[in-house]
Amino acid sequence: MSEDTVFALSSPVGGAIAIVRITGSGAYAALMRVFRCKNAPEHRVMNYGHVIDPESGETIDSAMACFLKAPATYT
């Protein structure tokens, strides 16, 4: 089994809203690098927050994230 962290666009290109799936052993760390919310994202809960530039800390956009812990997931 691969340990790669994969980012995959799950919505049509060109839309106003995008769904990006992150999977793999580094998925939670990757999410936390670019997403900020009031509290740590909860498992199986839609969390409101912001996508940030990890270099500058600048807010890029509002976002929602749903974190699903393995193994109870499907990719």
PDB file of N, CA and C in Angstrom:
ATOM      1  N   MET A   1       0.843  -1.186   0.000  1.00  0.00           N
ATOM      2  CA  MET A   1       0.000   0.000   0.000  1.00  0.00           C
ATOM      3  C   MET A   1       0.884   1.244   0.000  1.00  0.00           C
ATOM      4  N   SER A   2       0.527   2.216  -0.797  1.00  0.00           N
ATOM      5  CA  SER A   2       1.300   3.448  -0.928  1.00  0.00           C
ATOM      6  C   SER A   2       1.098   4.367   0.268  1.00  0.00           C
ATOM      7  N   GLU A   3       2.151   5.067   0.634  1.00  0.00           N
ATOM      8  CA  GLU A   3       2.083   6.050   1.714  1.00  0.00           C
ATOM      9  C   GLU A   3       1.982   7.468   1.151  1.00  0.00           C
ATOM     10  N   ASP A   4       1.788   7.603  -0.159  1.00  0.00           N
ATOM     11  CA  ASP A   4       1.688   8.921  -0.790  1.00  0.00           C
ATOM     12  C   ASP A   4       0.477   9.685  -0.280  1.00  0.00           C
ATOM     13  N   THR A   5       0.613  11.013  -0.253  1.00  0.00           N
ATOM     14  CA  THR A   5      -0.524  11.886   0.015  1.00  0.00           C
ATOM     15  C   THR A   5      -0.987  12.399  -1.337  1.00  0.00           C
ATOM     16  N   VAL A   6      -2.254  12.179  -1.647  1.00  0.00           N
ATOM     17  CA  VAL A   6      -2.794  12.515  -2.960  1.00  0.00           C
ATOM     18  C   VAL A   6      -3.868  13.585  -2.822  1.00  0.00           C
ATOM     19  N   PHE A   7      -3.792  14.615  -3.666  1.00  0.00           N
ATOM     20  CA  PHE A   7      -4.803  15.664  -3.762  1.00  0.00           C
ATOM     21  C   PHE A   7      -5.539  15.437  -5.071  1.00  0.00           C
ATOM     22  N   ALA A   8      -6.878  15.355  -5.025  1.00  0.00           N
ATOM     23  CA  ALA A   8      -7.653  15.090  -6.235  1.00  0.00           C
ATOM     24  C   ALA A   8      -8.860  16.016  -6.302  1.00  0.00           C
ATOM     25  N   LEU A   9      -9.015  16.697  -7.432  1.00  0.00           N
ATOM     26  CA  LEU A   9     -10.186  17.537  -7.665  1.00  0.00           C
ATOM     27  C   LEU A   9     -11.378  16.617  -7.900  1.00  0.00           C
ATOM     28  N   SER A  10     -12.431  16.782  -7.105  1.00  0.00           N
ATOM     29  CA  SER A  10     -13.606  15.912  -7.196  1.00  0.00           C
ATOM     30  C   SER A  10     -14.831  16.631  -7.735  1.00  0.00           C
ATOM     31  N   SER A  11     -14.651  17.831  -8.242  1.00  0.00           N
ATOM     32  CA  SER A  11     -15.755  18.605  -8.805  1.00  0.00           C
ATOM     33  C   SER A  11     -15.349  19.074 -10.198  1.00  0.00           C
ATOM     34  N   PRO A  12     -16.317  19.469 -11.023  1.00  0.00           N
ATOM     35  CA  PRO A  12     -15.983  19.922 -12.375  1.00  0.00           C
ATOM     36  C   PRO A  12     -15.079  21.157 -12.359  1.00  0.00           C
ATOM     37  N   VAL A  13     -14.188  21.213 -13.320  1.00  0.00           N
ATOM     38  CA  VAL A  13     -13.298  22.367 -13.477  1.00  0.00           C
ATOM     39  C   VAL A  13     -14.115  23.584 -13.892  1.00  0.00           C
ATOM     40  N   GLY A  14     -13.790  24.748 -13.357  1.00  0.00           N
ATOM     41  CA  GLY A  14     -14.421  25.994 -13.773  1.00  0.00           C
ATOM     42  C   GLY A  14     -15.591  26.437 -12.923  1.00  0.00           C
ATOM     43  N   GLY A  15     -15.985  25.646 -11.961  1.00  0.00           N
ATOM     44  CA  GLY A  15     -17.106  26.023 -11.100  1.00  0.00           C
ATOM     45  C   GLY A  15     -16.683  27.007 -10.020  1.00  0.00           C
ATOM     46  N   ALA A  16     -17.661  27.642  -9.415  1.00  0.00           N
ATOM     47  CA  ALA A  16     -17.382  28.601  -8.347  1.00  0.00           C
ATOM     48  C   ALA A  16     -16.992  27.901  -7.052  1.00  0.00           C
ATOM     49  N   ILE A  17     -17.377  26.644  -6.919  1.00  0.00           N
ATOM     50  CA  ILE A  17     -17.066  25.866  -5.724  1.00  0.00           C
ATOM     51  C   ILE A  17     -16.296  24.625  -6.154  1.00  0.00           C
ATOM     52  N   ALA A  18     -15.237  24.304  -5.413  1.00  0.00           N
ATOM     53  CA  ALA A  18     -14.436  23.124  -5.728  1.00  0.00           C
ATOM     54  C   ALA A  18     -14.430  22.169  -4.542  1.00  0.00           C
ATOM     55  N   ILE A  19     -14.420  20.893  -4.859  1.00  0.00           N
ATOM     56  CA  ILE A  19     -14.245  19.858  -3.844  1.00  0.00           C
ATOM     57  C   ILE A  19     -12.897  19.209  -4.115  1.00  0.00           C
ATOM     58  N   VAL A  20     -12.019  19.281  -3.127  1.00  0.00           N
ATOM     59  CA  VAL A  20     -10.693  18.682  -3.245  1.00  0.00           C
ATOM     60  C   VAL A  20     -10.582  17.602  -2.182  1.00  0.00           C
ATOM     61  N   ARG A  21     -10.276  16.392  -2.623  1.00  0.00           N
ATOM     62  CA  ARG A  21     -10.085  15.280  -1.680  1.00  0.00           C
ATOM     63  C   ARG A  21      -8.596  15.119  -1.423  1.00  0.00           C
ATOM     64  N   ILE A  22      -8.253  14.907  -0.168  1.00  0.00           N
ATOM     65  CA  ILE A  22      -6.866  14.641   0.211  1.00  0.00           C
ATOM     66  C   ILE A  22      -6.865  13.281   0.886  1.00  0.00           C
ATOM     67  N   THR A  23      -6.019  12.379   0.424  1.00  0.00           N
ATOM     68  CA  THR A  23      -5.976  11.040   0.998  1.00  0.00           C
ATOM     69  C   THR A  23      -4.534  10.594   1.196  1.00  0.00           C
ATOM     70  N   GLY A  24      -4.335   9.676   2.094  1.00  0.00           N
ATOM     71  CA  GLY A  24      -3.005   9.143   2.370  1.00  0.00           C
ATOM     72  C   GLY A  24      -2.585   9.429   3.798  1.00  0.00           C
ATOM     73  N   SER A  25      -1.438   8.887   4.161  1.00  0.00           N
ATOM     74  CA  SER A  25      -0.984   9.001   5.544  1.00  0.00           C
ATOM     75  C   SER A  25      -0.679  10.439   5.959  1.00  0.00           C
ATOM     76  N   GLY A  26      -0.404  11.318   5.003  1.00  0.00           N
ATOM     77  CA  GLY A  26      -0.105  12.715   5.320  1.00  0.00           C
ATOM     78  C   GLY A  26      -1.277  13.654   5.120  1.00  0.00           C
ATOM     79  N   ALA A  27      -2.481  13.111   4.931  1.00  0.00           N
ATOM     80  CA  ALA A  27      -3.648  13.942   4.609  1.00  0.00           C
ATOM     81  C   ALA A  27      -3.984  14.941   5.711  1.00  0.00           C
ATOM     82  N   TYR A  28      -4.011  14.502   6.963  1.00  0.00           N
ATOM     83  CA  TYR A  28      -4.372  15.418   8.058  1.00  0.00           C
ATOM     84  C   TYR A  28      -3.331  16.531   8.186  1.00  0.00           C
ATOM     85  N   ALA A  29      -2.047  16.198   8.097  1.00  0.00           N
ATOM     86  CA  ALA A  29      -0.988  17.212   8.176  1.00  0.00           C
ATOM     87  C   ALA A  29      -1.104  18.203   7.024  1.00  0.00           C
ATOM     88  N   ALA A  30      -1.427  17.709   5.825  1.00  0.00           N
ATOM     89  CA  ALA A  30      -1.594  18.590   4.668  1.00  0.00           C
ATOM     90  C   ALA A  30      -2.780  19.523   4.871  1.00  0.00           C
ATOM     91  N   LEU A  31      -3.891  18.981   5.374  1.00  0.00           N
ATOM     92  CA  LEU A  31      -5.067  19.809   5.651  1.00  0.00           C
ATOM     93  C   LEU A  31      -4.717  20.905   6.648  1.00  0.00           C
ATOM     94  N   MET A  32      -4.038  20.545   7.726  1.00  0.00           N
ATOM     95  CA  MET A  32      -3.716  21.516   8.769  1.00  0.00           C
ATOM     96  C   MET A  32      -2.722  22.576   8.294  1.00  0.00           C
ATOM     97  N   ARG A  33      -1.977  22.280   7.243  1.00  0.00           N
ATOM     98  CA  ARG A  33      -1.028  23.259   6.688  1.00  0.00           C
ATOM     99  C   ARG A  33      -1.750  24.380   5.945  1.00  0.00           C
ATOM    100  N   VAL A  34      -2.919  24.083   5.361  1.00  0.00           N
ATOM    101  CA  VAL A  34      -3.602  25.076   4.522  1.00  0.00           C
ATOM    102  C   VAL A  34      -5.000  25.459   4.996  1.00  0.00           C
ATOM    103  N   PHE A  35      -5.484  24.873   6.077  1.00  0.00           N
ATOM    104  CA  PHE A  35      -6.847  25.134   6.546  1.00  0.00           C
ATOM    105  C   PHE A  35      -6.825  25.528   8.013  1.00  0.00           C
ATOM    106  N   ARG A  36      -7.523  26.611   8.335  1.00  0.00           N
ATOM    107  CA  ARG A  36      -7.634  27.068   9.721  1.00  0.00           C
ATOM    108  C   ARG A  36      -9.103  27.189  10.092  1.00  0.00           C
ATOM    109  N   CYS A  37      -9.442  26.649  11.250  1.00  0.00           N
ATOM    110  CA  CYS A  37     -10.792  26.787  11.779  1.00  0.00           C
ATOM    111  C   CYS A  37     -10.703  27.038  13.276  1.00  0.00           C
ATOM    112  N   LYS A  38     -11.845  27.325  13.877  1.00  0.00           N
ATOM    113  CA  LYS A  38     -11.898  27.703  15.289  1.00  0.00           C
ATOM    114  C   LYS A  38     -11.265  26.639  16.186  1.00  0.00           C
ATOM    115  N   ASN A  39     -11.609  25.384  15.966  1.00  0.00           N
ATOM    116  CA  ASN A  39     -11.066  24.255  16.728  1.00  0.00           C
ATOM    117  C   ASN A  39     -10.476  23.247  15.750  1.00  0.00           C
ATOM    118  N   ALA A  40      -9.750  22.278  16.246  1.00  0.00           N
ATOM    119  CA  ALA A  40      -9.217  21.230  15.373  1.00  0.00           C
ATOM    120  C   ALA A  40     -10.380  20.537  14.662  1.00  0.00           C
ATOM    121  N   PRO A  41     -10.236  20.254  13.362  1.00  0.00           N
ATOM    122  CA  PRO A  41     -11.321  19.590  12.634  1.00  0.00           C
ATOM    123  C   PRO A  41     -11.731  18.281  13.303  1.00  0.00           C
ATOM    124  N   GLU A  42     -13.038  18.113  13.474  1.00  0.00           N
ATOM    125  CA  GLU A  42     -13.573  16.896  14.087  1.00  0.00           C
ATOM    126  C   GLU A  42     -13.848  15.844  13.021  1.00  0.00           C
ATOM    127  N   HIS A  43     -13.702  14.585  13.397  1.00  0.00           N
ATOM    128  CA  HIS A  43     -13.964  13.448  12.523  1.00  0.00           C
ATOM    129  C   HIS A  43     -15.445  13.410  12.137  1.00  0.00           C
ATOM    130  N   ARG A  44     -15.708  13.315  10.838  1.00  0.00           N
ATOM    131  CA  ARG A  44     -17.064  13.210  10.271  1.00  0.00           C
ATOM    132  C   ARG A  44     -17.961  14.413  10.561  1.00  0.00           C
ATOM    133  N   VAL A  45     -17.379  15.587  10.742  1.00  0.00           N
ATOM    134  CA  VAL A  45     -18.129  16.828  10.969  1.00  0.00           C
ATOM    135  C   VAL A  45     -17.665  17.847   9.936  1.00  0.00           C
ATOM    136  N   MET A  46     -18.612  18.580   9.322  1.00  0.00           N
ATOM    137  CA  MET A  46     -18.249  19.636   8.387  1.00  0.00           C
ATOM    138  C   MET A  46     -17.777  20.829   9.217  1.00  0.00           C
ATOM    139  N   ASN A  47     -16.547  21.260   8.985  1.00  0.00           N
ATOM    140  CA  ASN A  47     -15.920  22.333   9.754  1.00  0.00           C
ATOM    141  C   ASN A  47     -15.735  23.566   8.883  1.00  0.00           C
ATOM    142  N   TYR A  48     -16.221  24.724   9.344  1.00  0.00           N
ATOM    143  CA  TYR A  48     -16.062  25.985   8.618  1.00  0.00           C
ATOM    144  C   TYR A  48     -14.734  26.619   9.021  1.00  0.00           C
ATOM    145  N   GLY A  49     -14.035  27.168   8.033  1.00  0.00           N
ATOM    146  CA  GLY A  49     -12.773  27.846   8.312  1.00  0.00           C
ATOM    147  C   GLY A  49     -12.282  28.593   7.092  1.00  0.00           C
ATOM    148  N   HIS A  50     -10.963  28.699   6.970  1.00  0.00           N
ATOM    149  CA  HIS A  50     -10.355  29.443   5.869  1.00  0.00           C
ATOM    150  C   HIS A  50      -9.163  28.689   5.299  1.00  0.00           C
ATOM    151  N   VAL A  51      -9.023  28.766   3.982  1.00  0.00           N
ATOM    152  CA  VAL A  51      -7.824  28.281   3.314  1.00  0.00           C
ATOM    153  C   VAL A  51      -6.804  29.398   3.437  1.00  0.00           C
ATOM    154  N   ILE A  52      -5.599  29.036   3.859  1.00  0.00           N
ATOM    155  CA  ILE A  52      -4.557  30.045   4.031  1.00  0.00           C
ATOM    156  C   ILE A  52      -3.329  29.685   3.198  1.00  0.00           C
ATOM    157  N   ASP A  53      -2.558  30.707   2.869  1.00  0.00           N
ATOM    158  CA  ASP A  53      -1.264  30.504   2.228  1.00  0.00           C
ATOM    159  C   ASP A  53      -0.308  30.062   3.334  1.00  0.00           C
ATOM    160  N   PRO A  54       0.257  28.853   3.254  1.00  0.00           N
ATOM    161  CA  PRO A  54       1.099  28.375   4.346  1.00  0.00           C
ATOM    162  C   PRO A  54       2.397  29.161   4.512  1.00  0.00           C
ATOM    163  N   GLU A  55       2.827  29.853   3.475  1.00  0.00           N
ATOM    164  CA  GLU A  55       4.055  30.650   3.559  1.00  0.00           C
ATOM    165  C   GLU A  55       3.819  31.979   4.261  1.00  0.00           C
ATOM    166  N   SER A  56       2.750  32.679   3.875  1.00  0.00           N
ATOM    167  CA  SER A  56       2.506  34.025   4.414  1.00  0.00           C
ATOM    168  C   SER A  56       1.467  34.041   5.535  1.00  0.00           C
ATOM    169  N   GLY A  57       0.644  32.994   5.612  1.00  0.00           N
ATOM    170  CA  GLY A  57      -0.444  32.974   6.586  1.00  0.00           C
ATOM    171  C   GLY A  57      -1.649  33.775   6.133  1.00  0.00           C
ATOM    172  N   GLU A  58      -1.585  34.333   4.929  1.00  0.00           N
ATOM    173  CA  GLU A  58      -2.671  35.147   4.379  1.00  0.00           C
ATOM    174  C   GLU A  58      -3.885  34.277   4.062  1.00  0.00           C
ATOM    175  N   THR A  59      -5.076  34.779   4.405  1.00  0.00           N
ATOM    176  CA  THR A  59      -6.318  34.080   4.088  1.00  0.00           C
ATOM    177  C   THR A  59      -6.583  34.171   2.596  1.00  0.00           C
ATOM    178  N   ILE A  60      -6.838  33.032   1.975  1.00  0.00           N
ATOM    179  CA  ILE A  60      -7.128  32.976   0.543  1.00  0.00           C
ATOM    180  C   ILE A  60      -8.629  32.971   0.303  1.00  0.00           C
ATOM    181  N   ASP A  61      -9.373  32.169   1.082  1.00  0.00           N
ATOM    182  CA  ASP A  61     -10.817  32.060   0.874  1.00  0.00           C
ATOM    183  C   ASP A  61     -11.456  31.343   2.060  1.00  0.00           C
ATOM    184  N   SER A  62     -12.768  31.488   2.169  1.00  0.00           N
ATOM    185  CA  SER A  62     -13.533  30.712   3.145  1.00  0.00           C
ATOM    186  C   SER A  62     -13.656  29.290   2.614  1.00  0.00           C
ATOM    187  N   ALA A  63     -13.774  28.328   3.535  1.00  0.00           N
ATOM    188  CA  ALA A  63     -13.853  26.935   3.106  1.00  0.00           C
ATOM    189  C   ALA A  63     -14.537  26.092   4.168  1.00  0.00           C
ATOM    190  N   MET A  64     -14.898  24.902   3.753  1.00  0.00           N
ATOM    191  CA  MET A  64     -15.417  23.905   4.688  1.00  0.00           C
ATOM    192  C   MET A  64     -14.588  22.647   4.491  1.00  0.00           C
ATOM    193  N   ALA A  65     -14.304  21.952   5.586  1.00  0.00           N
ATOM    194  CA  ALA A  65     -13.517  20.723   5.514  1.00  0.00           C
ATOM    195  C   ALA A  65     -14.187  19.648   6.354  1.00  0.00           C
ATOM    196  N   CYS A  66     -14.176  18.452   5.824  1.00  0.00           N
ATOM    197  CA  CYS A  66     -14.694  17.297   6.549  1.00  0.00           C
ATOM    198  C   CYS A  66     -13.564  16.277   6.632  1.00  0.00           C
ATOM    199  N   PHE A  67     -13.106  15.990   7.840  1.00  0.00           N
ATOM    200  CA  PHE A  67     -12.005  15.058   8.062  1.00  0.00           C
ATOM    201  C   PHE A  67     -12.563  13.682   8.396  1.00  0.00           C
ATOM    202  N   LEU A  68     -12.144  12.678   7.631  1.00  0.00           N
ATOM    203  CA  LEU A  68     -12.602  11.302   7.847  1.00  0.00           C
ATOM    204  C   LEU A  68     -11.394  10.435   8.177  1.00  0.00           C
ATOM    205  N   LYS A  69     -11.336   9.939   9.407  1.00  0.00           N
ATOM    206  CA  LYS A  69     -10.220   9.096   9.836  1.00  0.00           C
ATOM    207  C   LYS A  69     -10.333   7.708   9.226  1.00  0.00           C
ATOM    208  N   ALA A  70      -9.189   7.168   8.812  1.00  0.00           N
ATOM    209  CA  ALA A  70      -9.135   5.782   8.357  1.00  0.00           C
ATOM    210  C   ALA A  70      -9.325   4.877   9.569  1.00  0.00           C
ATOM    211  N   PRO A  71      -9.819   3.698   9.405  1.00  0.00           N
ATOM    212  CA  PRO A  71     -10.068   3.013   8.145  1.00  0.00           C
ATOM    213  C   PRO A  71     -11.513   3.129   7.668  1.00  0.00           C
ATOM    214  N   ALA A  72     -12.347   3.866   8.356  1.00  0.00           N
ATOM    215  CA  ALA A  72     -13.770   3.952   8.005  1.00  0.00           C
ATOM    216  C   ALA A  72     -14.017   4.972   6.901  1.00  0.00           C
ATOM    217  N   THR A  73     -13.233   4.882   5.821  1.00  0.00           N
ATOM    218  CA  THR A  73     -13.374   5.811   4.697  1.00  0.00           C
ATOM    219  C   THR A  73     -13.311   5.031   3.395  1.00  0.00           C
ATOM    220  N   TYR A  74     -13.631   5.714   2.317  1.00  0.00           N
ATOM    221  CA  TYR A  74     -13.551   5.106   0.998  1.00  0.00           C
ATOM    222  C   TYR A  74     -12.932   6.112   0.048  1.00  0.00           C
ATOM    223  N   THR A  75     -11.875   5.716  -0.636  1.00  0.00           N
ATOM    224  CA  THR A  75     -11.235   6.583  -1.634  1.00  0.00           C
ATOM    225  C   THR A  75     -11.214   5.868  -2.958  1.00  0.00           C
TER     226      THR A  75
END
